[in-house]
Amino acid sequence: MKKICTFIIALLVFQGVFAQFSTETFSSGKMGRKQKIGIYKPEKYSDKQSYPLLVVLNAETLMDPLISMLRYYEQFDEVPKCIVVGVYDIPLEDVAIIDEVARPINESARFFEFITTELVPYMQGKFPIGMKGIIGSEQAGFLLNYYMLTDKPVFNMYVSLNPITVPRTGEQFAEVLALGTPNRTFYYMATSDIENKLNYDTTVRFEGFLRSTASHESIEYHFADLKGRNVNAAKLEALSQALDLCFDVYKPIGGKEFKTKMETLSNGVFEYLENKYNTIDSYFGIKKKPLLNDILADYTAINHTADWESLKKLSKYVEENGYAKTAMPNFFLAEYYEKTLDHKKALKTYQKAYTEPNIDFITGDLITERINRLKSGGKK
């Protein structure tokens, strides 16, 4: 059922899906030829904020489903709006790795450099870019691994779908994963066996080398063995899963996260929320306004743990991050004073909150109830 749902999601065609899509002919000095590329920018694009850049190899097969998935997840704020550039009709010799050499040479070396020294800088000149990721399948899905071996890797997200691997290079890449990177790196690889048995076996061998040593804490490593799926269905399922995993921290706090990660805390509840949004900033280059859903989850956890110092910090945080013109900051601060038995300050702060605009459950009626309770000496 999960596979079917993922497959349907991947094939959804949204009205106006190509409204922000255009194609160009890029003149590459590195390759000495013109190359077709496609560029997608999200709806309500603004040059006043940063966007993750996703570079898509095999764009003729992967570009459309990727755009559809992004648009689908964006509806639920589960992935950020992204800029996508796809490279079309790549000759096989530009991405194939010869087994005997086991590294990009000649045409593949020139194509390899085209991506990082021409295409990515071109996109950075057109758009405000934060995190950069690369996605590819088959020969291109293996080629993209070599960007991890460069002195200063351009990408910090790698999605390798049904790669045509050279197993003996596994130890070389395992060393990179073990040493780690200065910033968080997300690595995802998937393969399947239906009509693909030989390639499946070599990929599993390659992946065995990657798992032979533990990955550094800066590396988020995932391997999906999609045995029993045919290649095309597996690639769609894997692409959806890669987006889900890579942008997991970006999602609104859900019931499972609240129960397992927040409600179990005994202190430092505010820091959980703060760390979540600092991580979004550092991982993706996005200054995201804290969601009301996440603030209320933190508030609920604070009350569950009676971590009143976190409530005071939360009051200041929401004031500084988009909620200053609401009753929320002063309501949280007033409740902090009330819980720490400073009733005089609590009363004064609740009265100030009463004059400010309501937000969610923080209404004039609730604030009045709190004020009356304090005036009556804490009796309901």
Short mmCIF file of C-alpha atoms in Angstrom, two decimals, residues 97-254:
data_model
loop_
_atom_site.label_atom_id
_atom_site.label_comp_id
_atom_site.label_asym_id
_atom_site.label_seq_id
_atom_site.Cartn_x
_atom_site.Cartn_y
_atom_site.Cartn_z
CA ILE A 97 32.75 5.41 -14.97
CA ILE A 98 35.08 2.88 -16.62
CA ASP A 99 35.66 -0.04 -14.26
CA GLU A 100 39.40 -0.27 -14.94
CA VAL A 101 39.98 3.43 -14.19
CA ALA A 102 37.29 3.91 -11.52
CA ARG A 103 37.21 7.71 -11.73
CA PRO A 104 35.90 10.38 -14.10
CA ILE A 105 38.19 10.78 -17.15
CA ASN A 106 37.96 12.51 -20.52
CA GLU A 107 34.26 13.24 -21.28
CA SER A 108 33.07 12.30 -17.80
CA ALA A 109 35.76 14.47 -16.17
CA ARG A 110 34.68 17.44 -18.29
CA PHE A 111 31.03 16.86 -17.47
CA PHE A 112 31.94 16.42 -13.79
CA GLU A 113 33.59 19.85 -13.76
CA PHE A 114 30.79 21.44 -15.79
CA ILE A 115 28.34 20.76 -12.96
CA THR A 116 30.37 22.35 -10.16
CA THR A 117 32.37 25.05 -11.95
CA GLU A 118 29.77 26.26 -14.45
CA LEU A 119 26.21 25.12 -13.72
CA VAL A 120 26.11 25.60 -9.95
CA PRO A 121 27.81 29.06 -10.07
CA TYR A 122 25.36 30.03 -12.84
CA MET A 123 22.42 29.09 -10.62
CA GLN A 124 23.95 30.92 -7.65
CA GLY A 125 24.17 34.01 -9.82
CA LYS A 126 20.46 33.79 -10.71
CA PHE A 127 18.98 32.79 -7.34
CA PRO A 128 19.74 33.07 -3.60
CA ILE A 129 20.95 29.54 -2.83
CA GLY A 130 21.42 27.74 0.50
CA MET A 131 21.90 23.97 0.67
CA LYS A 132 22.92 22.21 -2.54
CA GLY A 133 21.95 18.66 -3.47
CA ILE A 134 22.47 16.40 -6.46
CA ILE A 135 20.22 13.60 -7.71
CA GLY A 136 20.92 11.01 -10.39
CA SER A 137 20.24 7.45 -11.53
CA GLU A 138 22.12 4.64 -13.26
CA GLN A 139 25.58 5.81 -14.45
CA ALA A 140 24.90 9.38 -13.30
CA GLY A 141 23.72 8.00 -9.95
CA PHE A 142 27.21 6.60 -9.37
CA LEU A 143 29.14 9.51 -10.87
CA LEU A 144 27.66 11.90 -8.30
CA ASN A 145 29.45 9.99 -5.52
CA TYR A 146 32.77 11.42 -6.72
CA TYR A 147 31.79 14.93 -5.67
CA MET A 148 32.33 13.71 -2.10
CA LEU A 149 36.01 13.11 -2.90
CA THR A 150 36.78 16.72 -3.85
CA ASP A 151 38.74 18.95 -1.45
CA LYS A 152 35.76 21.23 -0.83
CA PRO A 153 32.56 19.34 -1.71
CA VAL A 154 29.95 21.58 -3.32
CA PHE A 155 27.03 19.36 -2.37
CA ASN A 156 25.73 18.29 1.01
CA MET A 157 22.85 16.16 -0.29
CA TYR A 158 23.43 13.10 -2.49
CA VAL A 159 20.61 10.92 -3.86
CA SER A 160 21.82 7.91 -5.88
CA LEU A 161 19.03 5.90 -7.53
CA ASN A 162 19.72 2.47 -9.03
CA PRO A 163 23.41 3.38 -9.49
CA ILE A 164 25.69 1.44 -11.85
CA THR A 165 28.46 0.95 -9.30
CA VAL A 166 32.11 -0.05 -9.29
CA PRO A 167 32.14 -2.13 -6.09
CA ARG A 168 35.91 -1.99 -5.48
CA THR A 169 35.71 1.79 -4.99
CA GLY A 170 33.54 1.25 -1.93
CA GLU A 171 36.44 1.45 0.53
CA GLN A 172 37.43 4.86 -0.87
CA PHE A 173 33.96 6.28 -0.32
CA ALA A 174 33.63 4.56 3.06
CA GLU A 175 36.70 6.48 4.22
CA VAL A 176 35.02 9.77 3.28
CA LEU A 177 31.89 8.81 5.20
CA ALA A 178 33.98 7.81 8.22
CA LEU A 179 36.01 11.02 8.26
CA GLY A 180 32.92 13.22 7.98
CA THR A 181 32.40 16.71 6.62
CA PRO A 182 32.50 20.22 8.13
CA ASN A 183 28.73 20.53 7.66
CA ARG A 184 25.94 17.97 7.74
CA THR A 185 25.88 15.73 4.67
CA PHE A 186 22.88 13.66 3.64
CA TYR A 187 23.56 10.53 1.57
CA TYR A 188 20.86 8.24 0.19
CA MET A 189 21.23 5.27 -2.15
CA ALA A 190 18.57 2.85 -3.37
CA THR A 191 18.49 -0.20 -5.62
CA SER A 192 16.08 -2.94 -6.66
CA ASP A 193 16.41 -6.39 -8.18
CA ILE A 194 13.50 -6.94 -10.61
CA GLU A 195 14.91 -6.99 -14.17
CA ASN A 196 18.04 -5.57 -12.56
CA LYS A 197 19.68 -8.53 -10.78
CA LEU A 198 23.31 -8.06 -11.86
CA ASN A 199 23.30 -4.35 -11.06
CA TYR A 200 21.47 -5.06 -7.78
CA ASP A 201 24.18 -7.52 -6.70
CA THR A 202 27.06 -5.16 -7.48
CA THR A 203 25.33 -2.27 -5.70
CA VAL A 204 24.76 -4.39 -2.60
CA ARG A 205 28.47 -5.29 -2.65
CA PHE A 206 29.41 -1.62 -3.01
CA GLU A 207 27.08 -0.70 -0.15
CA GLY A 208 28.65 -3.39 2.00
CA PHE A 209 31.95 -1.49 1.81
CA LEU A 210 30.18 1.73 2.82
CA ARG A 211 28.76 0.01 5.89
CA SER A 212 32.07 -1.61 6.80
CA THR A 213 33.02 1.39 8.93
CA ALA A 214 30.73 3.61 10.97
CA SER A 215 29.77 6.90 9.36
CA HIS A 216 30.86 10.11 11.07
CA GLU A 217 28.16 11.91 13.04
CA SER A 218 28.16 14.65 10.39
CA ILE A 219 26.96 12.11 7.80
CA GLU A 220 23.33 11.03 7.63
CA TYR A 221 23.55 7.79 5.67
CA HIS A 222 20.64 5.80 4.24
CA PHE A 223 20.46 2.74 2.01
CA ALA A 224 17.17 1.39 0.67
CA ASP A 225 17.13 -2.21 -0.52
CA LEU A 226 13.92 -2.19 -2.55
CA LYS A 227 13.98 -5.86 -3.38
CA GLY A 228 10.86 -7.00 -5.21
CA ARG A 229 10.20 -3.65 -6.96
CA ASN A 230 10.87 -3.04 -10.61
CA VAL A 231 13.43 -0.36 -11.37
CA ASN A 232 11.14 2.49 -12.39
CA ALA A 233 8.70 2.07 -9.49
CA ALA A 234 11.65 1.75 -7.09
CA LYS A 235 13.22 4.99 -8.29
CA LEU A 236 10.00 6.91 -7.70
CA GLU A 237 9.53 5.39 -4.26
CA ALA A 238 13.16 6.08 -3.37
CA LEU A 239 13.03 9.68 -4.57
CA SER A 240 10.02 10.34 -2.38
CA GLN A 241 11.69 8.64 0.59
CA ALA A 242 14.91 10.61 0.10
CA LEU A 243 13.02 13.92 0.24
CA ASP A 244 11.12 12.75 3.31
CA LEU A 245 14.30 11.78 5.15
CA CYS A 246 16.50 14.68 4.08
CA PHE A 247 13.98 17.33 5.11
CA ASP A 248 12.68 15.52 8.20
CA VAL A 249 13.75 18.28 10.60
CA TYR A 250 11.92 20.84 8.44
CA LYS A 251 8.53 19.21 9.05
CA PRO A 252 6.05 20.48 11.63
CA ILE A 253 6.27 18.66 14.95
CA GLY A 254 3.89 15.70 14.82
#
